[in-house]
Short mmCIF file of C-alpha atoms and ligand atoms in Angstrom, two decimals:
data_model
loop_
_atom_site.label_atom_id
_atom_site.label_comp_id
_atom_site.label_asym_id
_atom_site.label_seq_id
_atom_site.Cartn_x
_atom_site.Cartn_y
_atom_site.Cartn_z
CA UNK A 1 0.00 0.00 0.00
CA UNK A 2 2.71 2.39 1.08
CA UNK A 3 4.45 1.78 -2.56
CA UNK A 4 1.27 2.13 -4.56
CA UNK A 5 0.82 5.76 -2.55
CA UNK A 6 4.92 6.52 -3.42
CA UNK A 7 4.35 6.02 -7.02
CA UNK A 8 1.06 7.90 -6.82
CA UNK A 9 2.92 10.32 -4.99
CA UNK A 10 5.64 10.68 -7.66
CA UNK A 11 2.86 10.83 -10.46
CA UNK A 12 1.03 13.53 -8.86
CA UNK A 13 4.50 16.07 -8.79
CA UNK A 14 5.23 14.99 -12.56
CA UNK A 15 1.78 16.54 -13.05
CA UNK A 16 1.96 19.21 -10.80
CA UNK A 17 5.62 20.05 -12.67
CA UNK A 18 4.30 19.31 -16.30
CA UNK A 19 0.73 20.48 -16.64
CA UNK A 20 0.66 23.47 -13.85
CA UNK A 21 2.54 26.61 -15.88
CA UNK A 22 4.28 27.11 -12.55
CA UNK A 23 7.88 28.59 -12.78
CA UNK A 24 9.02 27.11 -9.57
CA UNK A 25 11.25 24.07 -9.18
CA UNK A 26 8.37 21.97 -7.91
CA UNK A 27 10.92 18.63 -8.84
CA UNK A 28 13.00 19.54 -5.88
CA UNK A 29 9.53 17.60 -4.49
CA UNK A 30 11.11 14.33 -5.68
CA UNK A 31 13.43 14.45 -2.24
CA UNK A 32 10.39 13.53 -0.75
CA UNK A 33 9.71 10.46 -2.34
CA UNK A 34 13.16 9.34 -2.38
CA UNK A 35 13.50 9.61 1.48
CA UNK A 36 10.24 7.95 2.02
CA UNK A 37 11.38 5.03 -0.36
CA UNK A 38 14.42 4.21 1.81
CA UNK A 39 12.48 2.99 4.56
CA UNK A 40 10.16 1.35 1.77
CA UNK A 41 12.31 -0.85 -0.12
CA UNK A 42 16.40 -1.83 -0.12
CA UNK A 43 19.21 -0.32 -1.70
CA UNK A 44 17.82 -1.58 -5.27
CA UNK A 45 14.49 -0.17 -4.89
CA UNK A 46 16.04 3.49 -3.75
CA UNK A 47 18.31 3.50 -6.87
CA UNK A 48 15.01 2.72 -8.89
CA UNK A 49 12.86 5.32 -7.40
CA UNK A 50 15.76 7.69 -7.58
CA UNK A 51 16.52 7.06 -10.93
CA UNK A 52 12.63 7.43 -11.78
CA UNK A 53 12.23 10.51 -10.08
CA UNK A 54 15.25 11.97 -12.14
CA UNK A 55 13.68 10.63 -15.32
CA UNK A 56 10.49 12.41 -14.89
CA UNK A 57 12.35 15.82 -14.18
CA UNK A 58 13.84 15.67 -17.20
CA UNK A 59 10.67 14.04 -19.34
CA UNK A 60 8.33 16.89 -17.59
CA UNK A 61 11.34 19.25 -18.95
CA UNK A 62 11.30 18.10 -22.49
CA UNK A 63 7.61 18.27 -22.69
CA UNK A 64 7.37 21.73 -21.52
CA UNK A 65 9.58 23.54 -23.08
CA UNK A 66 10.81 23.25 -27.01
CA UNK A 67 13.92 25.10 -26.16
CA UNK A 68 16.48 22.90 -24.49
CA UNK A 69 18.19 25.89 -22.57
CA UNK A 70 16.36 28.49 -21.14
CA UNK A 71 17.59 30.79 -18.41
CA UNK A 72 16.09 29.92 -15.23
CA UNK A 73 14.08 27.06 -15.88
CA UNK A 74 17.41 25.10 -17.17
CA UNK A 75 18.80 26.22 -13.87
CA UNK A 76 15.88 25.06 -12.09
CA UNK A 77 16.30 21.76 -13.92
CA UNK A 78 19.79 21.35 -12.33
CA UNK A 79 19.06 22.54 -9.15
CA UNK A 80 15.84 19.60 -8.92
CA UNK A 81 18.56 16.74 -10.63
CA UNK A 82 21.24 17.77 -7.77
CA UNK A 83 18.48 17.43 -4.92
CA UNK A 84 17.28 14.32 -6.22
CA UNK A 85 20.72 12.92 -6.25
CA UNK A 86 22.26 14.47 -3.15
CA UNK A 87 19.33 13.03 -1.27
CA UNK A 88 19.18 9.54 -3.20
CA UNK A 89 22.97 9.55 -1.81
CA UNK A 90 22.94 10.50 1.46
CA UNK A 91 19.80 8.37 2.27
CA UNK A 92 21.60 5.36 0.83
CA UNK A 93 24.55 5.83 2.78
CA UNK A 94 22.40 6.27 5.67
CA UNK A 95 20.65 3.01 4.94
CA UNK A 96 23.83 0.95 4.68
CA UNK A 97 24.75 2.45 8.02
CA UNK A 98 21.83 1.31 10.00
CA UNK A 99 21.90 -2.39 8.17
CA UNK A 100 25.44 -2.36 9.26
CA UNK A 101 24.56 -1.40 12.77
CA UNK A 102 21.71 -3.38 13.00
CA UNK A 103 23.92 -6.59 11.70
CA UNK A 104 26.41 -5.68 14.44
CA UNK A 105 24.36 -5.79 17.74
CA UNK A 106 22.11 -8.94 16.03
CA UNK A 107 26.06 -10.29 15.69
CA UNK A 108 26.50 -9.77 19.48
CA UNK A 109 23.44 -10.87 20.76
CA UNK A 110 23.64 -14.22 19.07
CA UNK A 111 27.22 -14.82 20.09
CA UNK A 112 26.13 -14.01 23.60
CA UNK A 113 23.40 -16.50 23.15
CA UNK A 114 26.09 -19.23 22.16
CA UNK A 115 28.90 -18.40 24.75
CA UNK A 116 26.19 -18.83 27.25
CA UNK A 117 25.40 -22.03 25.75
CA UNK A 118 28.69 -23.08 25.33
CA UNK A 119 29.50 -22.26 29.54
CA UNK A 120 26.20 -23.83 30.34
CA UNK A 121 27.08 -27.15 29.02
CA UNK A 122 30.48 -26.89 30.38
CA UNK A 123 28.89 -26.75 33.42
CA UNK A 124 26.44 -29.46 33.18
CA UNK A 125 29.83 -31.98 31.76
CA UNK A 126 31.36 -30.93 35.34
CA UNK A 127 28.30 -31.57 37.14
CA UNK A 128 27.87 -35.23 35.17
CA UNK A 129 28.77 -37.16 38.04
CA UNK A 130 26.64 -35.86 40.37
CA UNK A 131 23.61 -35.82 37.98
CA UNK A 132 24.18 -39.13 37.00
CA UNK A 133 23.87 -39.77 41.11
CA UNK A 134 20.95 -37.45 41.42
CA UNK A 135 19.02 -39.94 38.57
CA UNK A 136 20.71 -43.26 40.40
CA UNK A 137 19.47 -42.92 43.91
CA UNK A 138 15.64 -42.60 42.51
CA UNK A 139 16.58 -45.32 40.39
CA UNK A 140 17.69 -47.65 43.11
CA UNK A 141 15.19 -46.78 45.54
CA UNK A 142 12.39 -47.91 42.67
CA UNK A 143 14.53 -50.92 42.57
CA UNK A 144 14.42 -51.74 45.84
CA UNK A 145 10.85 -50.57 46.44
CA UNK A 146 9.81 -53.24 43.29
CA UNK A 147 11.33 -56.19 44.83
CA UNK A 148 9.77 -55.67 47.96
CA UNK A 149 6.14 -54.97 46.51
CA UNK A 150 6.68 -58.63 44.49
CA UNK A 151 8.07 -60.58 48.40
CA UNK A 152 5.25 -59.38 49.49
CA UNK A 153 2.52 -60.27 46.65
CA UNK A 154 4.70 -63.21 46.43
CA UNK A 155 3.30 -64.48 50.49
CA UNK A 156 1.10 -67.11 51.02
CA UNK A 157 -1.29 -64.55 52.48
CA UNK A 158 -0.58 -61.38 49.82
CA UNK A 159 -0.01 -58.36 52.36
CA UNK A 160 -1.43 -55.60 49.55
CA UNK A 161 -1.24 -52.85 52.15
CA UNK A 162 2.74 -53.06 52.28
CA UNK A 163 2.94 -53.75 48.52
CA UNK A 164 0.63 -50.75 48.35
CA UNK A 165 3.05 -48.65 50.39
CA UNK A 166 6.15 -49.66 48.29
CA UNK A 167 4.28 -48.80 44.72
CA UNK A 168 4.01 -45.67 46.22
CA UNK A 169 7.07 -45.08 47.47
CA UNK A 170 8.48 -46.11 43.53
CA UNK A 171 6.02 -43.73 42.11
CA UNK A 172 7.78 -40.94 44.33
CA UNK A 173 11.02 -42.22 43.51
CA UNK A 174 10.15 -41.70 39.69
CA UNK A 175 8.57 -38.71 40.06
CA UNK A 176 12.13 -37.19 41.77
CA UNK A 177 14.19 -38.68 38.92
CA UNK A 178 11.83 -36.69 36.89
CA UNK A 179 12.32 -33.83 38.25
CA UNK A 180 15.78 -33.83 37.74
CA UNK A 181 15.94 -34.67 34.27
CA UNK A 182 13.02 -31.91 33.47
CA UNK A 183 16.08 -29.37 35.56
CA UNK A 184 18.87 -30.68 33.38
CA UNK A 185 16.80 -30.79 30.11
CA UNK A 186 15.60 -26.96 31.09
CA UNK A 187 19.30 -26.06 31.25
CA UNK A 188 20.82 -27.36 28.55
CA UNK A 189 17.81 -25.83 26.58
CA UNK A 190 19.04 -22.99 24.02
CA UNK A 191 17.43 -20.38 22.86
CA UNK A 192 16.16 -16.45 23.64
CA UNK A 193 15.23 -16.17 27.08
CA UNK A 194 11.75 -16.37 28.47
CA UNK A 195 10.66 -13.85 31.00
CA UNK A 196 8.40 -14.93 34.24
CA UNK A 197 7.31 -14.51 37.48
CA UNK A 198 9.96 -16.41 39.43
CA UNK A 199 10.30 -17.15 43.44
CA UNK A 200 14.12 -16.38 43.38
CA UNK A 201 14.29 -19.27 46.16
CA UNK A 202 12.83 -21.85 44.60
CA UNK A 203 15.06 -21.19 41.57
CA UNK A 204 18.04 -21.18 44.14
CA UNK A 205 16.58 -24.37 45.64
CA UNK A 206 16.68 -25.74 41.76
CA UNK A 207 20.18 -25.13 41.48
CA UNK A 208 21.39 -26.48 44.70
CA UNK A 209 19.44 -29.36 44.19
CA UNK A 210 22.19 -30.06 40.85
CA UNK A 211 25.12 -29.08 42.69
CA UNK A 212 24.41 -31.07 46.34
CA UNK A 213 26.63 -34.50 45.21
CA UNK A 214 29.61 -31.92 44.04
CA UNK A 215 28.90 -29.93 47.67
CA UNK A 216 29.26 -33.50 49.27
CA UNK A 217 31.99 -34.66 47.02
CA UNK A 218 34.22 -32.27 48.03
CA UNK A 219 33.31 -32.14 51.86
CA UNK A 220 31.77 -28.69 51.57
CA UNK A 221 28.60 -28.22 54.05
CA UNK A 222 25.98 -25.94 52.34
CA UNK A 223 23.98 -23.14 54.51
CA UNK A 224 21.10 -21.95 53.11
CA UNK A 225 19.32 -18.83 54.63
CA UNK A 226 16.49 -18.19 52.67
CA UNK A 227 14.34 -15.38 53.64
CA UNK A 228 10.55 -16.20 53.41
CA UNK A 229 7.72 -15.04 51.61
CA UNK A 230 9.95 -13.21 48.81
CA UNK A 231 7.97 -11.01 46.12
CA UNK A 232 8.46 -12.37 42.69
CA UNK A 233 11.04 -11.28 40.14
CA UNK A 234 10.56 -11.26 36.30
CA UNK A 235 13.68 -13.40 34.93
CA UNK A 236 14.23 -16.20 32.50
CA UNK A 237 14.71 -19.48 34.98
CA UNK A 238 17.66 -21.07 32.86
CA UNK A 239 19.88 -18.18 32.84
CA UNK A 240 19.42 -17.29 36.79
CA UNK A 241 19.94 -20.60 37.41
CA UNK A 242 23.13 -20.80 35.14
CA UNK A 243 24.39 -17.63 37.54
CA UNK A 244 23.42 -19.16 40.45
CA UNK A 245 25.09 -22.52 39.77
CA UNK A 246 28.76 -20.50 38.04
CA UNK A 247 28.69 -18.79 41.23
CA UNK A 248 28.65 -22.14 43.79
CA UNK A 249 30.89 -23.65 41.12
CA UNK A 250 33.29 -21.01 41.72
CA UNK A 251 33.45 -21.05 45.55
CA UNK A 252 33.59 -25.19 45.58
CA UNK A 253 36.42 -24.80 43.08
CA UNK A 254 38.11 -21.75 44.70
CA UNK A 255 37.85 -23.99 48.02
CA UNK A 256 38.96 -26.96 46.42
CA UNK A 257 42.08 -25.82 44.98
CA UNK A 258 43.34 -24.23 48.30
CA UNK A 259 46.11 -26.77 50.83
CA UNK A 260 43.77 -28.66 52.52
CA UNK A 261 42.63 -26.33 55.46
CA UNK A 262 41.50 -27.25 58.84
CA UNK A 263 38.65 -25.52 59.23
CA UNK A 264 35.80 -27.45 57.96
CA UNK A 265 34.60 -25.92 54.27
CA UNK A 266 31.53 -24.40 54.17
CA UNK A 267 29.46 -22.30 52.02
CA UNK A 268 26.34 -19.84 52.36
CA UNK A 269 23.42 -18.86 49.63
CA UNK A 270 21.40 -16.36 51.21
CA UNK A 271 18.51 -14.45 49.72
CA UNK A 272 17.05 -11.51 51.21
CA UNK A 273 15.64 -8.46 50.53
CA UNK A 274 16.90 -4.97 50.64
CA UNK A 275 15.48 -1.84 52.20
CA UNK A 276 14.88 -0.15 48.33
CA UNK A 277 12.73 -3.69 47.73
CA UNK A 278 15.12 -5.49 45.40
CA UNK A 279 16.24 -8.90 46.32
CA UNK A 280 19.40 -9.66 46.79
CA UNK A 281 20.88 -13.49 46.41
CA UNK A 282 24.81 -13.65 47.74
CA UNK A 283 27.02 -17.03 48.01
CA UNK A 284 30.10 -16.72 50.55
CA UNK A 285 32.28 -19.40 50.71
CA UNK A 286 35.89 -19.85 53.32
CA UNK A 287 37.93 -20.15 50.46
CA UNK A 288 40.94 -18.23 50.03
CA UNK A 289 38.64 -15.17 49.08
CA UNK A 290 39.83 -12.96 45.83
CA UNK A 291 43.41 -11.03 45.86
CA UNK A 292 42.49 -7.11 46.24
CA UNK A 293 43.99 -6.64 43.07
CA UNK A 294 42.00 -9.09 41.39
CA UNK A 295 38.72 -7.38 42.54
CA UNK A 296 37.91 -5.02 39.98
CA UNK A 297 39.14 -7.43 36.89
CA UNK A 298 36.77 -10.66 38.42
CA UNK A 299 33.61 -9.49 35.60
CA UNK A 300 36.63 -9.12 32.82
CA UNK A 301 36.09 -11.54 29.83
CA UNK A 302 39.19 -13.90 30.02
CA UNK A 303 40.15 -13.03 33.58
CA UNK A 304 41.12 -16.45 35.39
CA UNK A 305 43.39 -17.03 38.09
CA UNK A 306 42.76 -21.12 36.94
CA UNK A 307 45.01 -22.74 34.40
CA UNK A 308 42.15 -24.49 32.96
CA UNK A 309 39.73 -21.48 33.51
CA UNK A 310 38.08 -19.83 30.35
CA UNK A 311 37.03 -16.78 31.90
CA UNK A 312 33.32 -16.27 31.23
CA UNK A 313 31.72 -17.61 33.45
CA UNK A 314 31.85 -14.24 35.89
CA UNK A 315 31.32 -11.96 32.63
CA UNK A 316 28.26 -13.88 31.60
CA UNK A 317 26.59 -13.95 34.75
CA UNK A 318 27.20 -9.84 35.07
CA UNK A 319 25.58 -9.87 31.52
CA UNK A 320 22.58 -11.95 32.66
CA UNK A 321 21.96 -10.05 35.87
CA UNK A 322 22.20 -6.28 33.57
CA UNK A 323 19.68 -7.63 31.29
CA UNK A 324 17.66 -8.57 33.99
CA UNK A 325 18.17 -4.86 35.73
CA UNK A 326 20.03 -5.67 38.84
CA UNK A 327 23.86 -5.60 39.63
CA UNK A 328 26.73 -8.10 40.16
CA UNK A 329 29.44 -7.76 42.43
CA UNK A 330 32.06 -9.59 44.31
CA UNK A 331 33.66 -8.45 48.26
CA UNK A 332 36.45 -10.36 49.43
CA UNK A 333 38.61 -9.98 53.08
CA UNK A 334 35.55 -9.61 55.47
CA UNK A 335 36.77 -11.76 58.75
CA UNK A 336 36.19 -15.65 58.87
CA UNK A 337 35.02 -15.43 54.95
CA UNK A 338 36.39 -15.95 51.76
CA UNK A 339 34.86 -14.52 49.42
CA UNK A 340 31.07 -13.26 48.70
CA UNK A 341 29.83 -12.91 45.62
CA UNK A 342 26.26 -11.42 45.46
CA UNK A 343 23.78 -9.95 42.96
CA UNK A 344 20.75 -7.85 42.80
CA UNK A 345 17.04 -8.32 41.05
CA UNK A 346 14.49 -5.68 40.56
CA UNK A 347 11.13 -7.19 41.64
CA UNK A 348 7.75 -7.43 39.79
CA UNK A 349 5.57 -4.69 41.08
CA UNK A 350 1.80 -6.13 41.30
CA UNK A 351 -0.57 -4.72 38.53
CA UNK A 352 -2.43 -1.92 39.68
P1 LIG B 401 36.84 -19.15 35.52
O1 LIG B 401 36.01 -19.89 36.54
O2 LIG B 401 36.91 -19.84 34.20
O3 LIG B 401 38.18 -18.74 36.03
P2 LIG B 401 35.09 -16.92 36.09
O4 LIG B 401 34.78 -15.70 35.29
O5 LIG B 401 33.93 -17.73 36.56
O6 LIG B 401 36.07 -17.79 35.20
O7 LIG B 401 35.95 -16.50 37.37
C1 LIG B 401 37.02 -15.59 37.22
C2 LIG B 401 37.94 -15.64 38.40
O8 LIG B 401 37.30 -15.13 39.56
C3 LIG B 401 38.39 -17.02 38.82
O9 LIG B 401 39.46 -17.49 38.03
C4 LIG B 401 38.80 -16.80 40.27
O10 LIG B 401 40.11 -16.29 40.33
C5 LIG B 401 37.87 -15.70 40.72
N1 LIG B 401 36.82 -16.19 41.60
C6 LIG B 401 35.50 -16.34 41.29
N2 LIG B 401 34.80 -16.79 42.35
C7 LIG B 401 35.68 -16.93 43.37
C8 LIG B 401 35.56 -17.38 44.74
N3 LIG B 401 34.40 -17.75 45.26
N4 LIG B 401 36.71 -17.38 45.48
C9 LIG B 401 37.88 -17.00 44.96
N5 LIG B 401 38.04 -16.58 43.68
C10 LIG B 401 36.97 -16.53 42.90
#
């Protein structure tokens, strides 16, 4: 529709210019329908209208007058040819510079998309083992629960209320394994994030629930202060539990790595909220805490103080919890402590 009223457009100054006895240069109206084209069609279709609207200055020119100079309406011929083609320029130029830009942050956002991927199912290889536990103990306990319900259908006198008891304690069982492959398959997922109304501890709950066999694994006692009756925040699940998980990753391996200490290891994910209303979620850990130096390059892409470390894990998270609105940050030195790294959520404001 909007090309059919550009042409009509372009018609109606030919006739305007050709059959009005106007001595003005009313083809200078041309730049009109050369800047509306650019946001019309591409780079091909400009060059066409351009090169149309020039053609009809000069065929409205040749029909009017029998002379081919004369005085001020050759000059007025020029001036109408230059605007047409100035403009047809610069709004090209101007075109290619938006596609470019546009092509650029598109560029970013999908290679955020994949490094985020990529980190997420680096994560999930180093949780394997204690996935592959979180399936097994459901999986044995059915196991168990099954050959008991069969001794005792198997009795001389059937005792159905025990084998009654043990189908359901299988059906719980498989319900729990589940569970945990819905988690894994929900964060392995790719794709654009998906906005909801989230309990921020029951998506911390989520995560810890992945990382408790690597918490046991390494002798590392888990504290988990959760502050009740939380307002809900409007976040994409995978990606705050990807944060949540980098960041107890971190501490386990930051606690790991240090001379074996002899102070028990523990490690703290609290969630509260703050006197402005956000929520806040930190982890600390008694690690070796972060070198003051390190402090401000922690959210760098690349920084590592590992020899196997990529890097991106910190920078990601930072990315997820900006997109979100809140703020990322990471305090070190505080007595007793390692380090504490904490971040910040804006929460959904009920519908008025
Ligand atoms: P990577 O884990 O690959 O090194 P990150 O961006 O996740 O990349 O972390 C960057 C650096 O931050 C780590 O190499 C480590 O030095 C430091 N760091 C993060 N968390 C902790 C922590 N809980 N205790 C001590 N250092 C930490």
């Amino acid at each position: 529709l909007m090309s059919a009223l550009l042409v009509v457009l372009a018609l109606l100054i030919f006739a305007i210019d050709t059959f009005t006895p106007l001595d003005m240069a009313i083809a200078v109206m041309y730049v009109v329908v050369v800047l509306l084209s650019v946001n019309l069609w591409r780079r091909r279709g400009v060059l066409l209208a351009s090169a149309a609207c020039l053609f009809l200055t000069v065929l409205s020119y040749g029909l009017t007058h029998t002379m081919v100079f004369s005085g001020p309406a050759s000059g007025r011929l020029v001036v109408s040819l230059a605007a047409i083609s100035i403009t047809a320029w610069l709004a090209l130029r101007g075109q290619a510079a938006t596609a470019a830009l546009l092509a650029r942050e598109e560029a970013l956002r999908v290679s955020r998309l994949q490094l985020a991927h990529v980190t997420r199912v680096t994560m999930l290889g180093e949780l394997a083992a204690s996935i592959a536990h979180e399936v097994n103990q459901p999986l044995a306990a059915i196991s168990t629960n099954g050959q008991a319900c069969l001794r005792w259908l198997q009795r001389a006198q059937p005792d159905l209320e025990e084998a009654r008891s043990a189908v359901t304690s299988m059906l719980e069982a498989s319900a729990r394994a589940t569970g945990v492959i819905r988690r894994i398959r929900s964060l392995a997922r790719r794709g654009d994030p998906q906005y909801s109304a989230l309990d921020l501890n029951s998506v911390a709950q989520d995560s810890v629930d992945l990382m408790r066999r690597e918490l046991h694994q390494q002798h590392v006692r888990l504290r988990l202060a959760l502050a009740p009756a939380l307002p809900p925040v409007l976040a994409d699940r995978v990606q705050l539990q990807q944060v949540i998980i980098n960041l107890l990753m971190n501490a386990v391996q930051a606690m790991a790595a240090q001379p074996a200490a002899e102070a028990p290891l523990w490690l703290e994910l609290r969630t509260l909220r703050q006197p402005d209303g956000a929520l806040q979620l930190a982890v600390t850990d008694n690690g070796p805490g972060i070198a003051g130096a390190d402090l401000p390059r922690l959210f760098e892409p690349f920084f590592s103080t590992k020899t196997d470390g990529m890097g991106m894990g910190l920078p990601i998270c930072r990315s997820i919890i900006e997109t979100h609105g809140g703020r990322i940050w990471a305090e070190s030195g505080s007595a007793a402590a390692g380090a504490t790294l904490a971040f910040t959520l804006p929460v959904q404001e009920p519908q008025p």
